[in-house]
Short mmCIF file of C-alpha atoms and ligand atoms in Angstrom, two decimals:
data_model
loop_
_atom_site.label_atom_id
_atom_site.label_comp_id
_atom_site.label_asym_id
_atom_site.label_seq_id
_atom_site.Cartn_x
_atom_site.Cartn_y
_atom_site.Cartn_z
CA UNK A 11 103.17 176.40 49.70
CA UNK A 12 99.89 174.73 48.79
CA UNK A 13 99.26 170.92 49.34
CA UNK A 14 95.69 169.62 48.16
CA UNK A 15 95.19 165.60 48.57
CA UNK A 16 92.32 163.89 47.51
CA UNK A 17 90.20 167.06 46.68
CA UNK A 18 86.82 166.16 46.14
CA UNK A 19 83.66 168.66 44.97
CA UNK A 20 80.01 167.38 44.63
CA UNK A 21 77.31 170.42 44.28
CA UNK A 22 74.20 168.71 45.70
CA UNK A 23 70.59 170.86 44.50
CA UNK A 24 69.07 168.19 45.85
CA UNK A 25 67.82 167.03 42.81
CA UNK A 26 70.83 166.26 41.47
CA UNK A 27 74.44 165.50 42.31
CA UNK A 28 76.97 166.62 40.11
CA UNK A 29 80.96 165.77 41.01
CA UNK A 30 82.63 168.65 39.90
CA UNK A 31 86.29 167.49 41.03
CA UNK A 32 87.45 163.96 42.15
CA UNK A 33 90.30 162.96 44.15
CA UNK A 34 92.15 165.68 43.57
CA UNK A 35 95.93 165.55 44.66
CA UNK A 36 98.62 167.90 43.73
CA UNK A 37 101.57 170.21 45.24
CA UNK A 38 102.44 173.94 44.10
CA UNK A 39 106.15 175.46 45.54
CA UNK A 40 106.04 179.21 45.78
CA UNK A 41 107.36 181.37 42.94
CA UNK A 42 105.46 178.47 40.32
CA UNK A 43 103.29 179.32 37.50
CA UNK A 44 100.57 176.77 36.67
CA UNK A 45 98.02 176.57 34.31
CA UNK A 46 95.05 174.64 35.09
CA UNK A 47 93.91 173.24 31.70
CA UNK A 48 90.77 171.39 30.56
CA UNK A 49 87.28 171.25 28.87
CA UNK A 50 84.41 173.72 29.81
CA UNK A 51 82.64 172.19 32.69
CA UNK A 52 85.76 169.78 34.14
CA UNK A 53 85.64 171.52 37.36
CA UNK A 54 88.72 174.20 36.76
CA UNK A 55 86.62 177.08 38.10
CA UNK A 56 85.80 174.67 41.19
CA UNK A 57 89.11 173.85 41.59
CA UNK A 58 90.13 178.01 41.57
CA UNK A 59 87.14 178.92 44.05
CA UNK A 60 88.56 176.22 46.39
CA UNK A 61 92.09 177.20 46.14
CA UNK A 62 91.06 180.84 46.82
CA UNK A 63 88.83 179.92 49.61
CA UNK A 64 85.39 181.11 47.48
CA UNK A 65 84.44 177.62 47.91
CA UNK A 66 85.22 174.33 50.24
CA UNK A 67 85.47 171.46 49.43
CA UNK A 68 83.22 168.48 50.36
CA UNK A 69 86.30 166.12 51.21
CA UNK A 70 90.18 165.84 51.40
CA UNK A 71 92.69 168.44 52.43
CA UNK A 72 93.94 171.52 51.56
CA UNK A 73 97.24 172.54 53.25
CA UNK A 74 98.47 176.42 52.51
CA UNK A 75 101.46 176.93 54.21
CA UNK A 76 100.52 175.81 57.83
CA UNK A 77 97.08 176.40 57.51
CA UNK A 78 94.42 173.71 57.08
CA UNK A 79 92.13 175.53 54.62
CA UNK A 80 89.26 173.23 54.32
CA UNK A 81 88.66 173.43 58.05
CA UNK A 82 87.89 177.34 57.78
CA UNK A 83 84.18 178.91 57.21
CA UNK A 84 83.25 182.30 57.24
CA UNK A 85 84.66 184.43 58.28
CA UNK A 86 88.41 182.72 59.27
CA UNK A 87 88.06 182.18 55.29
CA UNK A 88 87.37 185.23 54.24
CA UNK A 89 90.52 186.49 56.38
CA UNK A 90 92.79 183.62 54.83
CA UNK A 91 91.18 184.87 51.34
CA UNK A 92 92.33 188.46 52.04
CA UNK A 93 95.94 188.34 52.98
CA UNK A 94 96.36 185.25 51.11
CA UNK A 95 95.06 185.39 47.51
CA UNK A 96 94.82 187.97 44.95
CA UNK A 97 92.24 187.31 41.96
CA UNK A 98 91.45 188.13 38.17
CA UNK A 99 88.79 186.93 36.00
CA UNK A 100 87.67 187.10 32.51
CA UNK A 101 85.23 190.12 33.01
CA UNK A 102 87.16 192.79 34.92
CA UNK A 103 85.13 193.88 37.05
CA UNK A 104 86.91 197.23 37.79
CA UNK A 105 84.57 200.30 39.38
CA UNK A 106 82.99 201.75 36.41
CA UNK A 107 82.90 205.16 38.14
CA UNK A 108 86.63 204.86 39.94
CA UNK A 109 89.67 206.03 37.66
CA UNK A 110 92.70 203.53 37.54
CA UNK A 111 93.99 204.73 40.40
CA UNK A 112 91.25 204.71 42.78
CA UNK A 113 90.36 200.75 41.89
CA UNK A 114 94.32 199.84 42.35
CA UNK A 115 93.65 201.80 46.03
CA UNK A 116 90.82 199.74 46.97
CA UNK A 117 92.16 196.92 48.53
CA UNK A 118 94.20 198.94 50.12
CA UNK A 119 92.00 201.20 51.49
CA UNK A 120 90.33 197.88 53.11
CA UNK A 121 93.78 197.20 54.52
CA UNK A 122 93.59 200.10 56.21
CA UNK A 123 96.81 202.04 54.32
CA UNK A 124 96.78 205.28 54.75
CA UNK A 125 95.53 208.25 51.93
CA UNK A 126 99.05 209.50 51.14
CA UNK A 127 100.91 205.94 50.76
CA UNK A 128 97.47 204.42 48.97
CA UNK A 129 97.99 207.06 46.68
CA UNK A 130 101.82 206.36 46.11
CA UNK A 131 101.50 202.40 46.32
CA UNK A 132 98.28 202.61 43.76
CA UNK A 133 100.86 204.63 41.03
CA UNK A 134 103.50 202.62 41.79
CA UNK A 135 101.36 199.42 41.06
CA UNK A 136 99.96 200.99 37.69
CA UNK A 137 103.18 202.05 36.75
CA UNK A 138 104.66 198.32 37.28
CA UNK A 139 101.54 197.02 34.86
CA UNK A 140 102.86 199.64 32.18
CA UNK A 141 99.87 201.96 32.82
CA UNK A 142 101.25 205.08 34.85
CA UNK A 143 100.03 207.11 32.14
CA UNK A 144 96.57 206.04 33.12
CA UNK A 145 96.05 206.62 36.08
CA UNK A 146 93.60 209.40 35.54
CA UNK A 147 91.06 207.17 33.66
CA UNK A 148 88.18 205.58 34.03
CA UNK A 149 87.22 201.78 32.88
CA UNK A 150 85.52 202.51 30.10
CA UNK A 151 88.36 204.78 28.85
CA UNK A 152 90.44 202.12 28.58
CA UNK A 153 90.88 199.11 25.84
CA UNK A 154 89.96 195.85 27.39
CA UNK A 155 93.77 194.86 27.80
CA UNK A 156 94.12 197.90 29.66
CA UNK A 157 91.51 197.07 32.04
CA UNK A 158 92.67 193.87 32.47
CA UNK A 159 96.26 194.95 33.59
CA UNK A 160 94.63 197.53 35.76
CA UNK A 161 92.40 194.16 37.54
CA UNK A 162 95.94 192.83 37.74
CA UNK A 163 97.22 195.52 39.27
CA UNK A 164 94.78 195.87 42.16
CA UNK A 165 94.78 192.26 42.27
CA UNK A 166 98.76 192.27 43.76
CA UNK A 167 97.98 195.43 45.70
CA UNK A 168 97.90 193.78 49.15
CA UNK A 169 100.96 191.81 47.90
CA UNK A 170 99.02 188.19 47.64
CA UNK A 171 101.28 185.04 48.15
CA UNK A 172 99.33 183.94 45.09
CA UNK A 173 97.31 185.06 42.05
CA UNK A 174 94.74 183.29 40.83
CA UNK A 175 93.09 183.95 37.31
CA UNK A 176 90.65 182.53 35.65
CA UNK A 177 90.92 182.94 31.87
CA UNK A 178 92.54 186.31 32.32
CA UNK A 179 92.25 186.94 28.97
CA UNK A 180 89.02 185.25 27.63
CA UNK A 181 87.63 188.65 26.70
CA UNK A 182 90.41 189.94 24.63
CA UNK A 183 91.70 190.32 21.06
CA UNK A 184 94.78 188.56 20.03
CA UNK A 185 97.21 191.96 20.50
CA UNK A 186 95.41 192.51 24.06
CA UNK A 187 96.25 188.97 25.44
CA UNK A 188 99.57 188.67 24.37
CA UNK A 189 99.77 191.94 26.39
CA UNK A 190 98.28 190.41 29.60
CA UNK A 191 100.48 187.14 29.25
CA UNK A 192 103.55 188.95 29.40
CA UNK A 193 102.89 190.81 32.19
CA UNK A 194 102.06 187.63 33.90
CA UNK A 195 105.24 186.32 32.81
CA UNK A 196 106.70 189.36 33.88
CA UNK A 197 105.62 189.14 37.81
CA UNK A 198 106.36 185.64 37.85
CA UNK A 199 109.69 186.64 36.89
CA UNK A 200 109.94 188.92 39.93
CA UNK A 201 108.88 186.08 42.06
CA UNK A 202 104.74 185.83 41.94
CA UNK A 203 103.23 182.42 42.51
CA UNK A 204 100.82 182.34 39.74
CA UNK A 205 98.17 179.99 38.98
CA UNK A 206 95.92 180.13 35.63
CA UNK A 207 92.57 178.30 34.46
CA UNK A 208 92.64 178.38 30.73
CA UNK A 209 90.73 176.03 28.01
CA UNK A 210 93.36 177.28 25.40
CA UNK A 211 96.90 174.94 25.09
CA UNK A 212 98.52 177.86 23.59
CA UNK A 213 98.40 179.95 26.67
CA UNK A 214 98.72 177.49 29.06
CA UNK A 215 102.11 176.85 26.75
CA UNK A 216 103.24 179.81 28.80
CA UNK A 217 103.07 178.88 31.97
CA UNK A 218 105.88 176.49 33.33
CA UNK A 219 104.04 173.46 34.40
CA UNK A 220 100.56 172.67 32.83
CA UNK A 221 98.01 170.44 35.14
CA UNK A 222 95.42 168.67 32.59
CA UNK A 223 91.81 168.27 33.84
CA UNK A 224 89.20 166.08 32.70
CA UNK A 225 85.84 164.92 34.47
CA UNK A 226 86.94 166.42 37.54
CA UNK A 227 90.32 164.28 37.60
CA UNK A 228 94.12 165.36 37.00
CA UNK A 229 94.71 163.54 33.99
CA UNK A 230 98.36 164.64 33.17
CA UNK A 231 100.78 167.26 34.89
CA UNK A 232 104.24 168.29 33.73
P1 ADP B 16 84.94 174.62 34.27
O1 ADP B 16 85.43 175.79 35.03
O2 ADP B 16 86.03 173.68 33.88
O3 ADP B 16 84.07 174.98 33.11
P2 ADP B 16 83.26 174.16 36.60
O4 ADP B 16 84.18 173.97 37.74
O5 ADP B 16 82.59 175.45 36.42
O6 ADP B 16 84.02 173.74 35.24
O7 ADP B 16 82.12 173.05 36.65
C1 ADP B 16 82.38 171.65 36.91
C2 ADP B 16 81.05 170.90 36.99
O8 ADP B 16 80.34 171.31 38.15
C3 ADP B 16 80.11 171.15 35.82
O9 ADP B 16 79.41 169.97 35.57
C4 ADP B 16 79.19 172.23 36.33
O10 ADP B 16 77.95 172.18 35.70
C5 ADP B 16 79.09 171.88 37.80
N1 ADP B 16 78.88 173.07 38.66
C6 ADP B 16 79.71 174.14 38.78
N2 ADP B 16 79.24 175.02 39.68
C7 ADP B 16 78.08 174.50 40.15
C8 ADP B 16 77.12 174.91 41.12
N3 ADP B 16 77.26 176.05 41.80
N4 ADP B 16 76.06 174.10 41.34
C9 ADP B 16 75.91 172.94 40.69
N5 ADP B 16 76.77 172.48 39.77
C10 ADP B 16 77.85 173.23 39.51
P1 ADP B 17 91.68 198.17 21.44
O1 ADP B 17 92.25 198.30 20.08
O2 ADP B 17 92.53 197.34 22.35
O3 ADP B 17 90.24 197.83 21.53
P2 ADP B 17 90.90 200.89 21.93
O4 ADP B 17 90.76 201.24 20.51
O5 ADP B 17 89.70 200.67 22.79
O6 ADP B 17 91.86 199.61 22.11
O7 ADP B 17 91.82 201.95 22.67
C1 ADP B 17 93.03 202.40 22.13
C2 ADP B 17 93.58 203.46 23.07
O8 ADP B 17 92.66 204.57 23.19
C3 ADP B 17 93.79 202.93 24.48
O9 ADP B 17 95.05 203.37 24.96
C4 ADP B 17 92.67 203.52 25.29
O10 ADP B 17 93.11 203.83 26.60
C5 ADP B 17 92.32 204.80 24.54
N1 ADP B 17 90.87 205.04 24.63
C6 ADP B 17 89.89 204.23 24.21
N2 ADP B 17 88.66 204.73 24.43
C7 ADP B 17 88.88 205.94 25.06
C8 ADP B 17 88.01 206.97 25.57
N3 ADP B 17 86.68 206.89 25.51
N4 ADP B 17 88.60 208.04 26.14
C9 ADP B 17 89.94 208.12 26.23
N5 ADP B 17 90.81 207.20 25.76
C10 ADP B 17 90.29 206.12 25.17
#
């Protein structure tokens, strides 16, 4: 499904050059879930913005299915980003005044689905992330694990062929995390292509094939 060779990243301020990622080469098969792992500042976030088209990169190739990502701009990439790639990150960035429901309908509602099936789809979705019970409530009536299965949640909504999160779970407790990991497990189970940027071994441990970063180079995947 996704075929990167020779991935290179410099950010130029025109000061200074910094090489976030270097040479970059690796192959992901649908229905995989990776974990990206590696030092703060190794260029796993670069690597994730380029992979979900938030980001190009300044040389090699990127391949998803047929499509020649790094040859997109605008707004051809913001179209591959759409039906393509569903995101999470650390902070969940839900719609503080939105219940649970009404952020899992979002992306629909951009997909142009109609009231009565966004409605249907968005309870279906919550109920498939354990939080049916929720769907009433806003963000900030929820624990932090609960938020983060609801970012999950809207994060499949358009059906993604991949999910991409970056430390999903870098702003919860212990109980939370273990939470969000299983339902990761859980839709990877069910089929999800699933690729994670962690700087924690342990939960990269969960994933089935761990690709080691360091200086912006693959140093080890197995
Ligand atoms: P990680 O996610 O592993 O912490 P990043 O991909 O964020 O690493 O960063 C890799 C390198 O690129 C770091 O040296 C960082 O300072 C640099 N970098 C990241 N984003 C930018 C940017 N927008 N402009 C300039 N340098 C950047
Ligand atoms: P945690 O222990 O993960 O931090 P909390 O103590 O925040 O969790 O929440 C425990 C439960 O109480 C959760 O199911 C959450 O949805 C609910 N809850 C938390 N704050 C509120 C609130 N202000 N209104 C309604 N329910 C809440």
């Amino acid at each position: 499904m996704i075929k990167m060779e020779n991935i290179s990243k410099v950010y130029n301020s025109g000061v200074v050059e910094t090489k976030a990622l270097e040479q970059v080469s690796f192959e992901i098969k649908k229905g995989e879930f990776v974990a990206v792992i590696g030092r703060s500042g190794c260029g796993k976030s670069t690597l994730l913005n380029i992979l979900g088209g938030m980001d190009t990169a300044t040389e090699g190739s990127y391949l998803f299915d047929d499509i020649c990502v790094n040859q997109l701009r605008g707004s051809s990439l913001a179209q591959f980003r759409n039906k393509k790639i569903g995101f999470v990150f650390q902070g969940f960035y839900l719609v503080a005044e939105m219940s649970a429901e009404e952020n899992v309908a979002l992306p629909l509602g951009y997909a142009k689905v109609g009231k009565k099936e966004r409605k249907q789809r968005a309870l279906e979705l919550l109920k498939a992330v354990g939080l049916e019970e929720k769907a009433k409530n806003r963000p900030f009536e929820l624990s932090g694990g609960e938020q983060q299965r609801v970012a999950i949640a809207r994060a499949i909504a358009n059906e993604p062929s991949v999910l991409l999160a970056d430390e999903p779970t870098g702003n919860l407790d212990e109980e939370n995390s273990k939470m969000v990991m299983e339902l990761l497990q859980d839709l990877h189970k069910k089929g999800l292509t699933i690729i994670m940027v962690t700087h924690d071994m342990e939960l990269a441990k969960k994933a089935e094939r761990i690709i080691q970063i360091k200086d912006g180079k693959i140093i080890k995947d197995e």
